[in-house]
Short mmCIF file of C-alpha atoms in Angstrom, two decimals:
data_model
loop_
_atom_site.label_atom_id
_atom_site.label_comp_id
_atom_site.label_asym_id
_atom_site.label_seq_id
_atom_site.Cartn_x
_atom_site.Cartn_y
_atom_site.Cartn_z
CA MET L 1 -23.56 50.34 -22.10
CA ALA L 2 -24.09 51.14 -25.77
CA GLU L 3 -24.46 54.88 -25.24
CA ASN L 4 -22.17 57.24 -27.21
CA LEU L 5 -20.71 54.39 -29.23
CA ASP L 6 -19.65 54.89 -32.81
CA VAL L 7 -20.33 51.35 -34.06
CA GLU L 8 -22.38 48.36 -32.92
CA ILE L 9 -21.71 44.89 -34.31
CA ARG L 10 -22.94 41.34 -33.73
CA VAL L 11 -20.66 38.27 -33.86
CA PRO L 12 -20.97 34.70 -32.54
CA VAL L 13 -17.61 34.74 -30.70
CA LEU L 14 -15.42 37.59 -29.50
CA ILE L 15 -11.77 36.63 -28.97
CA VAL L 16 -9.72 39.02 -26.86
CA GLY L 17 -6.03 38.72 -27.71
CA ALA L 18 -4.27 37.81 -30.96
CA GLY L 19 -1.20 36.06 -29.64
CA PRO L 20 -0.65 32.44 -30.67
CA VAL L 21 -3.40 31.16 -28.35
CA GLY L 22 -5.98 33.64 -29.61
CA LEU L 23 -4.96 32.93 -33.20
CA ALA L 24 -5.28 29.19 -32.63
CA CYS L 25 -8.74 29.74 -31.18
CA ALA L 26 -9.74 31.77 -34.24
CA ILE L 27 -8.47 29.03 -36.57
CA GLU L 28 -10.27 26.24 -34.71
CA LEU L 29 -13.54 28.20 -34.74
CA ALA L 30 -13.22 29.20 -38.40
CA TRP L 31 -12.27 25.63 -39.34
CA ARG L 32 -15.56 24.61 -37.76
CA GLY L 33 -17.49 27.29 -39.66
CA ILE L 34 -17.92 29.75 -36.78
CA GLU L 35 -17.35 33.47 -37.33
CA CYS L 36 -15.38 35.41 -34.77
CA LEU L 37 -13.99 38.87 -34.10
CA VAL L 38 -10.43 38.99 -32.77
CA ILE L 39 -9.30 42.16 -31.03
CA GLU L 40 -5.70 42.90 -30.04
CA ARG L 41 -4.28 45.94 -28.27
CA ARG L 42 -0.98 45.65 -30.16
CA ASP L 43 -0.52 46.39 -33.86
CA GLY L 44 0.16 42.74 -34.73
CA THR L 45 3.93 42.91 -35.15
CA ILE L 46 6.18 40.58 -33.15
CA ASN L 47 9.16 42.60 -31.98
CA HIS L 48 10.42 40.22 -29.34
CA PRO L 49 10.07 36.42 -29.48
CA LYS L 50 8.89 34.93 -26.19
CA MET L 51 8.35 31.39 -27.50
CA ASN L 52 10.66 29.25 -29.60
CA GLN L 53 9.26 25.72 -29.35
CA VAL L 54 6.10 24.37 -30.94
CA GLY L 55 5.24 21.17 -29.08
CA VAL L 56 4.29 17.93 -30.77
CA ARG L 57 0.59 18.16 -29.85
CA THR L 58 0.47 21.71 -31.22
CA VAL L 59 2.04 20.51 -34.47
CA GLU L 60 -0.64 17.80 -34.61
CA PHE L 61 -3.28 20.54 -34.45
CA CYS L 62 -1.43 22.42 -37.17
CA ARG L 63 -1.48 19.21 -39.21
CA ARG L 64 -5.26 19.05 -39.20
CA TRP L 65 -5.48 22.77 -39.95
CA GLY L 66 -3.22 22.16 -42.97
CA ILE L 67 -0.24 24.27 -41.89
CA SER L 68 2.20 21.82 -40.29
CA GLN L 69 4.53 21.95 -43.30
CA LYS L 70 4.72 25.73 -43.06
CA VAL L 71 5.72 25.38 -39.42
CA LYS L 72 8.47 22.92 -40.35
CA ASP L 73 9.69 25.18 -43.14
CA SER L 74 9.98 28.05 -40.63
CA SER L 75 11.84 26.03 -38.00
CA VAL L 76 15.57 25.73 -37.51
CA PRO L 77 17.25 23.89 -40.40
CA GLU L 78 16.39 20.20 -40.57
CA ASP L 79 20.01 19.24 -39.88
CA PHE L 80 20.26 21.47 -36.78
CA PRO L 81 20.52 19.36 -33.59
CA ARG L 82 18.24 20.03 -30.61
CA SER L 83 21.25 19.78 -28.30
CA ILE L 84 21.34 21.32 -24.82
CA ARG L 85 24.61 22.45 -23.22
CA PHE L 86 25.62 23.56 -19.73
CA VAL L 87 28.63 25.88 -19.95
CA THR L 88 30.56 28.51 -18.03
CA ALA L 89 30.33 30.61 -21.19
CA THR L 90 29.67 29.74 -24.82
CA THR L 91 33.45 29.94 -25.41
CA GLY L 92 34.21 28.46 -22.00
CA TYR L 93 34.03 25.06 -20.39
CA GLN L 94 31.21 22.61 -21.07
CA MET L 95 30.11 20.68 -17.99
CA ALA L 96 27.29 18.58 -19.42
CA HIS L 97 25.28 18.22 -22.57
CA TYR L 98 22.29 16.37 -23.97
CA ASP L 99 22.25 15.61 -27.67
CA PHE L 100 18.83 15.29 -29.24
CA PRO L 101 18.56 14.45 -32.94
CA ALA L 102 18.07 16.97 -35.70
CA ARG L 103 14.69 16.98 -37.41
CA LYS L 104 15.93 14.97 -40.38
CA ASP L 105 17.23 12.22 -38.08
CA GLU L 106 14.30 12.06 -35.70
CA THR L 107 12.11 8.98 -35.67
CA CYS L 108 8.60 9.70 -34.44
CA VAL L 109 6.83 6.61 -33.11
CA ASN L 110 3.89 8.02 -31.16
CA SER L 111 2.93 10.90 -33.42
CA PRO L 112 2.89 11.71 -37.12
CA GLU L 113 4.63 14.96 -36.17
CA ALA L 114 7.55 16.14 -34.04
CA ILE L 115 8.57 19.10 -31.89
CA GLN L 116 9.51 22.08 -34.04
CA ARG L 117 11.92 24.85 -33.07
CA CYS L 118 9.80 27.52 -34.74
CA SER L 119 10.08 30.92 -33.07
CA GLN L 120 7.07 33.08 -32.33
CA ILE L 121 8.32 35.64 -34.84
CA PHE L 122 7.59 33.04 -37.52
CA PHE L 123 4.81 31.01 -35.89
CA ASP L 124 2.42 33.86 -35.14
CA PRO L 125 2.32 35.11 -38.76
CA ILE L 126 1.64 31.55 -39.97
CA LEU L 127 -1.34 31.30 -37.63
CA ARG L 128 -2.59 34.81 -38.42
CA ASP L 129 -2.41 34.34 -42.18
CA HIS L 130 -4.15 30.99 -42.01
CA ALA L 131 -6.92 32.35 -39.77
CA LYS L 132 -7.53 35.15 -42.27
CA SER L 133 -7.50 32.73 -45.22
CA LEU L 134 -10.39 30.75 -43.73
CA GLY L 135 -12.62 33.79 -44.22
CA ARG L 136 -14.54 33.68 -40.93
CA ALA L 137 -12.21 35.59 -38.60
CA ILE L 138 -12.19 39.38 -38.52
CA PHE L 139 -9.16 41.07 -36.95
CA SER L 140 -9.12 44.44 -35.21
CA TYR L 141 -5.61 45.37 -34.12
CA SER L 142 -4.87 48.37 -31.90
CA HIS L 143 -8.22 47.82 -30.18
CA ASP L 144 -8.66 47.28 -26.46
CA LEU L 145 -11.42 45.82 -24.31
CA GLN L 146 -12.70 48.46 -21.91
CA SER L 147 -15.56 46.65 -20.20
CA PHE L 148 -18.21 44.00 -20.73
CA GLU L 149 -21.44 42.67 -19.31
CA GLN L 150 -22.98 39.26 -19.72
CA ASP L 151 -26.49 37.87 -19.44
CA ASP L 152 -28.12 34.52 -20.08
CA ASP L 153 -27.91 34.98 -23.85
CA GLY L 154 -24.50 36.50 -24.45
CA ILE L 155 -21.85 39.15 -23.91
CA THR L 156 -21.94 42.89 -24.60
CA ALA L 157 -18.44 44.34 -24.73
CA LYS L 158 -17.15 47.89 -25.13
CA ILE L 159 -14.10 48.06 -27.40
CA SER L 160 -12.03 51.17 -28.04
CA SER L 161 -9.55 52.02 -30.78
CA LEU L 162 -6.12 52.96 -29.47
CA LYS L 163 -5.55 55.05 -32.60
CA ASP L 164 -8.54 57.38 -32.76
CA GLY L 165 -10.44 56.64 -29.54
CA LYS L 166 -13.58 55.48 -31.32
CA THR L 167 -15.66 52.93 -29.46
CA ILE L 168 -17.43 49.80 -30.62
CA SER L 169 -20.19 47.82 -28.94
CA VAL L 170 -19.82 44.11 -29.64
CA ARG L 171 -22.62 41.68 -28.93
CA ALA L 172 -21.40 38.06 -28.90
CA ASP L 173 -22.76 34.71 -27.82
CA TYR L 174 -19.44 33.86 -26.19
CA MET L 175 -16.18 35.60 -25.35
CA ILE L 176 -12.87 33.75 -25.22
CA ALA L 177 -10.13 35.64 -23.40
CA CYS L 178 -6.59 35.00 -24.62
CA ASP L 179 -5.28 38.36 -23.40
CA GLY L 180 -2.18 37.28 -21.57
CA ALA L 181 -0.73 37.40 -18.08
CA ASP L 182 -2.15 40.85 -17.34
CA SER L 183 -5.60 39.77 -18.55
CA THR L 184 -8.18 42.54 -18.49
CA VAL L 185 -10.94 39.96 -18.73
CA ARG L 186 -9.67 38.00 -15.74
CA ASP L 187 -9.40 41.19 -13.69
CA LEU L 188 -12.90 42.37 -14.65
CA LEU L 189 -14.28 38.98 -13.62
CA GLY L 190 -12.42 39.13 -10.32
CA ILE L 191 -10.77 35.76 -10.88
CA GLY L 192 -7.69 35.30 -8.73
CA LEU L 193 -4.42 33.51 -9.40
CA GLU L 194 -3.19 30.82 -7.03
CA GLY L 195 0.44 29.84 -6.55
CA ASP L 196 3.83 31.57 -6.54
CA MET L 197 3.70 35.03 -8.13
CA SER L 198 7.48 35.35 -8.30
CA LEU L 199 10.02 32.56 -8.59
CA ASN L 200 12.53 35.06 -9.92
CA PHE L 201 12.91 38.21 -12.04
CA ASN L 202 14.35 37.94 -15.55
CA VAL L 203 15.27 40.06 -18.54
CA ASN L 204 15.52 38.79 -22.12
CA ALA L 205 17.50 40.33 -24.98
CA PHE L 206 16.71 39.59 -28.62
CA PHE L 207 19.89 40.00 -30.65
CA ARG L 208 21.60 39.26 -33.94
CA SER L 209 25.09 37.83 -34.42
CA THR L 210 26.79 35.78 -37.11
CA ASP L 211 29.77 34.87 -34.94
CA HIS L 212 29.32 31.11 -34.69
CA ASP L 213 32.87 30.69 -33.39
CA ALA L 214 31.83 32.64 -30.31
CA LEU L 215 28.34 31.23 -29.90
CA PHE L 216 28.80 27.61 -31.03
CA LYS L 217 32.34 26.84 -29.85
CA ASN L 218 31.20 23.63 -28.13
CA GLY L 219 28.97 22.67 -31.04
CA ARG L 220 25.59 23.75 -32.32
CA ALA L 221 22.80 23.76 -29.75
CA VAL L 222 19.31 25.18 -29.40
CA MET L 223 20.00 26.20 -25.79
CA GLN L 224 23.08 26.81 -23.67
CA TRP L 225 22.69 27.23 -19.91
CA LEU L 226 25.23 29.47 -18.17
CA THR L 227 26.64 28.81 -14.71
CA ASP L 228 29.41 30.50 -12.76
CA GLY L 229 29.58 28.08 -9.86
CA GLN L 230 26.88 29.97 -7.96
CA GLY L 231 24.06 28.47 -9.96
CA ILE L 232 22.44 29.05 -13.33
CA TRP L 233 22.48 32.76 -14.13
CA GLY L 234 21.31 32.86 -17.76
CA ASP L 235 20.89 31.09 -21.06
CA ILE L 236 21.36 31.66 -24.78
CA VAL L 237 18.86 30.26 -27.27
CA SER L 238 19.45 29.88 -30.99
CA ILE L 239 16.25 31.12 -32.62
CA ASN L 240 16.84 30.22 -36.26
CA GLY L 241 20.04 28.18 -36.14
CA ASP L 242 21.96 31.03 -37.70
CA ASP L 243 21.99 34.72 -36.77
CA LEU L 244 19.04 35.32 -34.40
CA TRP L 245 19.36 34.69 -30.68
CA ARG L 246 17.71 35.25 -27.33
CA PHE L 247 19.73 35.86 -24.19
CA SER L 248 18.02 35.46 -20.80
CA LEU L 249 19.50 37.04 -17.69
CA MET L 250 18.21 35.55 -14.44
CA ARG L 251 20.30 37.00 -11.64
CA LEU L 252 19.18 40.62 -11.40
CA GLU L 253 17.88 42.94 -8.73
CA ASN L 254 14.10 42.64 -8.81
CA GLY L 255 12.64 45.22 -11.16
CA HIS L 256 15.95 46.39 -12.61
CA ILE L 257 15.78 46.70 -16.40
CA PRO L 258 19.26 47.02 -17.92
CA SER L 259 20.02 49.44 -20.70
CA ILE L 260 21.13 48.01 -24.02
CA ALA L 261 24.72 48.92 -23.11
CA GLU L 262 24.49 47.13 -19.76
CA MET L 263 22.79 44.13 -21.35
CA GLY L 264 25.65 44.02 -23.84
CA GLN L 265 28.13 43.66 -21.00
CA HIS L 266 26.17 40.74 -19.57
CA LEU L 267 26.06 39.18 -23.04
CA ARG L 268 29.84 39.45 -23.42
CA ARG L 269 30.21 37.68 -20.09
CA ALA L 270 27.84 34.95 -21.31
CA VAL L 271 29.98 34.42 -24.40
CA GLY L 272 33.27 34.78 -22.57
CA ARG L 273 34.78 37.46 -24.78
CA ASP L 274 33.90 40.41 -26.96
CA PHE L 275 32.16 39.64 -30.25
CA ALA L 276 30.03 41.38 -32.86
CA PHE L 277 26.32 41.58 -32.04
CA GLU L 278 23.30 43.89 -32.25
CA ILE L 279 20.61 43.93 -29.57
CA PHE L 280 17.16 44.63 -30.99
CA SER L 281 15.02 44.65 -27.86
CA ILE L 282 14.93 43.96 -24.13
CA LEU L 283 11.97 42.44 -22.29
CA PRO L 284 11.63 42.08 -18.50
CA TRP L 285 9.44 39.30 -17.14
CA GLU L 286 8.58 37.50 -13.92
CA ARG L 287 8.90 33.74 -13.59
CA ARG L 288 5.73 32.44 -11.92
CA ARG L 289 3.89 29.29 -10.91
CA VAL L 290 0.22 30.29 -10.88
CA VAL L 291 -3.11 28.93 -12.05
CA ALA L 292 -6.40 30.81 -12.07
CA GLU L 293 -9.04 29.72 -9.59
CA ARG L 294 -11.51 29.45 -12.48
CA PHE L 295 -11.11 29.11 -16.25
CA GLN L 296 -14.67 30.13 -17.00
CA ALA L 297 -17.40 32.46 -15.82
CA GLY L 298 -20.71 31.98 -17.59
CA ARG L 299 -20.24 32.69 -21.28
CA VAL L 300 -16.65 33.83 -20.83
CA LEU L 301 -13.83 31.29 -21.22
CA LEU L 302 -10.19 32.11 -20.54
CA CYS L 303 -7.13 30.48 -22.15
CA GLY L 304 -3.35 30.65 -22.08
CA ASP L 305 -1.43 33.05 -19.85
CA ALA L 306 -4.72 34.59 -18.77
CA VAL L 307 -5.26 31.51 -16.59
CA HIS L 308 -1.79 30.08 -16.02
CA GLN L 309 1.73 31.46 -15.93
CA MET L 310 4.63 29.08 -15.71
CA SER L 311 8.38 28.90 -15.90
CA PRO L 312 9.47 28.45 -19.54
CA THR L 313 11.59 25.48 -18.45
CA GLY L 314 9.94 22.85 -20.62
CA GLY L 315 8.45 25.14 -23.25
CA PHE L 316 4.91 24.33 -22.07
CA GLY L 317 3.22 27.74 -21.82
CA MET L 318 1.96 28.50 -25.32
CA ASN L 319 1.43 24.84 -26.12
CA THR L 320 -0.80 24.39 -23.07
CA GLY L 321 -2.74 27.48 -24.12
CA ILE L 322 -3.32 26.10 -27.61
CA GLN L 323 -4.70 22.87 -26.12
CA GLU L 324 -7.14 25.07 -24.22
CA ALA L 325 -8.03 27.05 -27.33
CA VAL L 326 -8.97 23.85 -29.15
CA ASP L 327 -11.00 22.56 -26.20
CA ALA L 328 -12.86 25.84 -25.75
CA ALA L 329 -13.48 26.30 -29.47
CA TRP L 330 -14.99 22.90 -30.28
CA LYS L 331 -17.37 23.13 -27.34
CA VAL L 332 -18.49 26.68 -28.10
CA ALA L 333 -18.86 25.76 -31.79
CA ALA L 334 -20.99 22.73 -30.91
CA VAL L 335 -23.41 24.85 -28.92
CA LEU L 336 -23.59 27.56 -31.60
CA GLN L 337 -24.27 24.90 -34.25
CA GLY L 338 -27.15 23.57 -32.21
CA TRP L 339 -25.92 20.12 -31.23
CA GLY L 340 -23.94 20.88 -28.09
CA GLY L 341 -25.80 20.41 -24.82
CA SER L 342 -26.45 23.08 -22.23
CA LYS L 343 -23.70 21.71 -19.97
CA LEU L 344 -21.04 21.16 -22.65
CA VAL L 345 -19.22 24.49 -22.33
CA GLU L 346 -19.12 24.12 -18.55
CA THR L 347 -16.82 21.12 -18.94
CA TYR L 348 -14.04 23.39 -20.24
CA ASP L 349 -12.92 24.31 -16.72
CA ILE L 350 -13.49 20.78 -15.43
CA GLU L 351 -11.23 19.24 -18.07
CA ARG L 352 -8.56 21.83 -18.60
CA ARG L 353 -7.75 23.27 -15.16
CA PRO L 354 -6.31 20.04 -13.68
CA VAL L 355 -4.17 19.56 -16.79
CA ALA L 356 -2.86 23.11 -16.56
CA GLN L 357 -2.05 22.70 -12.85
CA ASN L 358 0.02 19.58 -13.53
CA ILE L 359 1.95 21.27 -16.32
CA VAL L 360 2.59 24.44 -14.31
CA ASP L 361 3.96 22.31 -11.47
CA GLU L 362 6.19 20.36 -13.87
CA ALA L 363 7.62 23.59 -15.32
CA ALA L 364 8.39 24.85 -11.79
CA ARG L 365 9.99 21.54 -10.94
CA ASN L 366 12.32 21.93 -13.92
CA TYR L 367 13.35 25.39 -12.74
CA ASN L 368 13.74 24.43 -9.08
CA GLN L 369 16.17 21.63 -9.91
CA PHE L 370 18.80 24.29 -10.70
CA SER L 371 19.16 24.84 -6.96
CA ARG L 372 20.62 21.32 -6.65
CA LEU L 373 23.78 22.24 -8.55
CA PRO L 374 26.97 22.29 -6.46
CA LYS L 375 28.36 25.73 -5.71
CA GLY L 376 31.89 26.97 -5.45
CA GLU L 377 34.47 29.42 -6.75
CA GLY L 378 36.51 29.25 -9.93
CA ALA L 379 34.15 27.30 -12.18
CA ASP L 380 35.62 29.12 -15.20
CA GLU L 381 39.25 28.77 -14.09
CA ASP L 382 41.86 26.33 -15.39
CA THR L 383 42.69 25.04 -11.93
CA GLU L 384 42.33 21.75 -10.10
CA ALA L 385 39.57 23.20 -7.93
CA GLY L 386 37.78 24.61 -10.99
CA ALA L 387 37.96 21.27 -12.77
CA ALA L 388 36.62 19.47 -9.71
CA LEU L 389 33.70 21.90 -9.42
CA ARG L 390 32.85 21.55 -13.10
CA GLN L 391 32.94 17.78 -12.77
CA ALA L 392 30.62 17.91 -9.76
CA ILE L 393 28.20 20.18 -11.61
CA GLY L 394 28.17 17.89 -14.63
CA ASP L 395 27.73 14.77 -12.51
CA THR L 396 24.76 16.35 -10.75
CA ILE L 397 23.11 17.36 -14.03
CA TYR L 398 23.25 13.77 -15.26
CA ALA L 399 22.36 12.19 -11.92
CA GLU L 400 19.34 14.42 -11.38
CA ASN L 401 17.99 13.83 -14.91
CA PHE L 402 18.05 17.42 -16.08
CA ASP L 403 17.11 16.03 -19.51
CA ARG L 404 13.57 15.52 -18.20
CA GLU L 405 12.89 19.12 -19.24
CA TYR L 406 13.52 18.23 -22.89
CA ASP L 407 12.65 14.54 -23.12
CA MET L 408 9.06 14.84 -21.91
CA GLU L 409 6.77 13.17 -24.45
CA GLY L 410 4.31 12.29 -21.73
CA VAL L 411 3.37 15.94 -21.15
CA PRO L 412 2.01 16.83 -24.62
CA LEU L 413 0.66 13.36 -25.48
CA GLY L 414 -0.22 11.75 -22.17
CA TYR L 415 -2.58 14.31 -20.64
CA ARG L 416 -6.08 12.99 -20.04
CA TYR L 417 -9.51 14.17 -18.94
CA GLU L 418 -10.03 11.83 -16.02
CA GLY L 419 -13.44 12.13 -14.38
CA SER L 420 -14.88 14.40 -17.07
CA PRO L 421 -18.71 14.30 -17.14
CA ILE L 422 -18.66 14.08 -20.95
CA ILE L 423 -16.42 11.02 -21.03
CA VAL L 424 -17.90 7.53 -20.56
CA PRO L 425 -15.37 5.48 -18.55
CA ASP L 426 -14.78 1.85 -19.40
CA GLY L 427 -13.83 0.68 -15.92
CA THR L 428 -10.13 0.27 -16.61
CA PRO L 429 -7.75 1.79 -14.06
CA GLU L 430 -6.09 5.09 -14.88
CA PRO L 431 -2.50 4.45 -15.99
CA PRO L 432 0.22 6.37 -14.16
CA PHE L 433 1.34 9.61 -15.72
CA ASP L 434 5.00 9.59 -16.76
CA VAL L 435 6.61 12.83 -17.90
CA MET L 436 9.41 11.22 -19.91
CA THR L 437 7.57 8.23 -21.34
CA TYR L 438 4.29 8.22 -23.22
CA THR L 439 2.46 4.90 -23.42
CA PRO L 440 -0.24 4.99 -26.11
CA THR L 441 -3.74 4.11 -24.95
CA ALA L 442 -7.26 4.48 -26.31
CA ARG L 443 -8.73 4.53 -22.82
CA PRO L 444 -11.62 7.05 -22.60
CA GLY L 445 -10.40 10.55 -21.78
CA HIS L 446 -6.99 10.07 -23.42
CA ARG L 447 -5.79 11.35 -26.77
CA ALA L 448 -6.60 8.73 -29.39
CA PRO L 449 -3.23 7.18 -30.29
CA HIS L 450 -1.42 7.58 -33.58
CA ALA L 451 -0.75 4.70 -35.92
CA TRP L 452 0.02 4.62 -39.62
CA LEU L 453 -2.78 3.37 -41.87
CA ALA L 454 -2.14 1.28 -44.97
CA ASP L 455 -2.72 4.29 -47.24
CA GLY L 456 -0.02 6.36 -45.51
CA ARG L 457 -2.32 8.46 -43.37
CA SER L 458 -2.21 8.65 -39.60
CA THR L 459 -5.18 7.58 -37.51
CA LEU L 460 -5.18 11.21 -36.38
CA ASP L 461 -6.00 12.23 -39.94
CA LEU L 462 -9.35 10.46 -39.58
CA PHE L 463 -10.51 12.82 -36.86
CA GLY L 464 -12.36 15.84 -38.20
CA PRO L 465 -14.67 18.51 -36.73
CA GLY L 466 -17.23 15.93 -35.55
CA PHE L 467 -17.22 12.58 -33.78
CA MET L 468 -15.51 9.59 -35.41
CA LEU L 469 -16.53 6.00 -34.66
CA LEU L 470 -13.66 3.61 -35.39
CA CYS L 471 -14.74 0.04 -36.07
CA PHE L 472 -12.21 -2.80 -35.96
CA GLU L 473 -14.50 -5.70 -36.79
CA GLU L 474 -16.75 -6.19 -39.79
CA GLY L 475 -20.43 -6.95 -39.42
CA LEU L 476 -21.13 -4.93 -36.27
CA ASP L 477 -24.45 -3.09 -36.25
CA LEU L 478 -23.60 0.60 -35.92
CA ALA L 479 -27.04 1.88 -36.92
CA PRO L 480 -28.36 2.63 -33.40
CA LEU L 481 -25.48 4.99 -32.66
CA VAL L 482 -25.54 6.57 -36.11
CA GLU L 483 -29.29 7.16 -35.83
CA ALA L 484 -29.02 8.51 -32.27
CA ALA L 485 -26.44 11.04 -33.43
CA SER L 486 -28.42 11.98 -36.53
CA VAL L 487 -31.63 12.61 -34.58
CA ARG L 488 -29.70 15.01 -32.35
CA ASN L 489 -27.86 16.64 -35.27
CA VAL L 490 -24.53 15.48 -33.84
CA PRO L 491 -21.90 15.18 -36.59
CA LEU L 492 -20.69 11.59 -36.66
CA LYS L 493 -18.70 9.58 -39.19
CA THR L 494 -17.70 5.94 -39.11
CA GLU L 495 -14.51 4.31 -40.33
CA PHE L 496 -13.69 0.63 -40.61
CA VAL L 497 -10.01 -0.01 -39.88
CA ASP L 498 -8.83 -3.36 -41.20
CA ASP L 499 -5.53 -3.55 -39.33
CA ALA L 500 -4.83 -6.05 -36.57
CA GLU L 501 -1.99 -4.02 -35.01
CA ILE L 502 -4.10 -0.87 -34.78
CA ALA L 503 -7.00 -2.91 -33.42
CA SER L 504 -4.68 -4.24 -30.73
CA LEU L 505 -3.51 -0.72 -29.93
CA TYR L 506 -7.09 0.54 -29.53
CA GLU L 507 -8.02 -2.67 -27.64
CA THR L 508 -11.80 -2.75 -28.28
CA LYS L 509 -13.89 -3.37 -31.38
CA LEU L 510 -15.44 0.11 -31.28
CA VAL L 511 -13.84 3.40 -30.26
CA LEU L 512 -15.65 6.74 -30.41
CA VAL L 513 -13.35 9.74 -30.78
CA ARG L 514 -14.68 13.20 -30.07
CA PRO L 515 -13.99 16.39 -32.06
CA ASP L 516 -10.74 17.25 -30.26
CA GLY L 517 -9.17 13.83 -30.88
CA HIS L 518 -9.76 12.43 -27.38
CA VAL L 519 -11.53 9.13 -26.85
CA ALA L 520 -15.08 9.63 -25.60
CA TRP L 521 -16.14 5.97 -25.28
CA ARG L 522 -15.05 2.50 -26.29
CA GLY L 523 -16.40 -1.00 -26.09
CA ASP L 524 -16.87 -4.29 -27.94
CA GLY L 525 -20.52 -3.51 -28.62
CA LEU L 526 -22.79 -0.49 -28.58
CA PRO L 527 -24.45 0.46 -25.28
CA LYS L 528 -28.10 -0.48 -24.84
CA ASP L 529 -29.17 3.16 -24.96
CA ALA L 530 -27.07 4.82 -27.66
CA GLY L 531 -29.09 8.01 -27.40
CA ALA L 532 -28.37 8.40 -23.69
CA MET L 533 -24.66 7.95 -24.35
CA ILE L 534 -24.68 10.59 -27.10
CA GLU L 535 -26.42 13.01 -24.75
CA THR L 536 -23.75 12.37 -22.12
CA LEU L 537 -20.96 13.06 -24.61
CA ILE L 538 -22.48 16.36 -25.82
CA GLY L 539 -23.27 17.70 -22.36
CA VAL L 540 -27.04 17.32 -22.30
#
């Protein structure tokens, strides 16, 4: 495979794809001291924003990477409300609305962070710059993966430059594929996608306009859904709360890509009148509900759109991918650092695929509810029939809880790794999963809950690149567990938390949190064989 190649290099981890998921993977690895090479077929510029919402769990990851404030500073203004409106046009009739507080007014109970409306055009550069600043990630833009082979010891990949055609042979211990919906890695592995390949065809337009009278007539909002009485046909998203916008057109002949002039006509209809605007770019895309049949093949792990594609209704796609990037990275890093067991990396698929399936289904559910809206003629007309139709549409939106798409704290905070072979269960029953309500729990497999410590830190701030043993009672003998970890070179720290409320929240005297912030084990006393438990948790 290495014949006629211009360069041969060796790296612990090869990351294919430098979108937000690949960048997050590079950060998590570099934060853990692991070098990686990131290749990307594009030149690194973001010409068209696909994502505009950074979920609360993602912001928590950014917090531990030290960049959460940069994300907040690049979000919509702190006084901009996260309101959602359902309108006939942005200057037309409003049939329903949900008002969510602006960032400055939001009270976060279950997390030290909050959802941020930070567009990909701002978020990706934050991630890229931080990954580079850590000094362990090398970036090769305008490079494409041509082929690869794997053996028991690693991956050998052939990479080509899209500028001069030169080829590179990369030898890596692991490869993490974050190369998007049309994943080359997934195709080369022959991994199929299961689900609905086309819920509908869409086209987005990225545009600029300063005409707030036209675009915010009913009040400022991050998203405005458009309906003409025949269903939802598009939406307008405020990207920065000022002059940048994204217009999505849903009701098109499959495969038809409008010209800028034609897209402008659709945009005028969405607004309800002519107004000043400039369209920068147009992007066609297919709404899907699919999950890959496998997330891993040997030393190759796949994340993000490479293994799941979902309706953007809910804003789950990128955020789910970043959860996967963190999970894949800490496990690969553990093995490369010599303390991860031979079965640790295999748990990536076991833990993450069920979570992804649930989220993909939830996103499709949010899209499919649009079909429940009443239909009729004259929704935009000042007539008795038009008013009645608008009232019926609004009543249905409220009755069917369309706000579930936006008020869904259970999705980013309530996911759990039930039945994982590297989690030690405590015998308590699994609590029901609720999309709209997150109930904090320190039950093994769940994200360790947030609480404010006396010094102003969050409990989440205690969790670093290794395991953390939280102790809620003085005088307990922790030495057997500490020694068992030390003998196996497993990074472990201990922290005594002298707070009755937090102790009540975590429920047991001892709680062991693993490197991704999920509870690995808990109990009122150490197990008889601490070494055996450690070996379970690290995949031995």
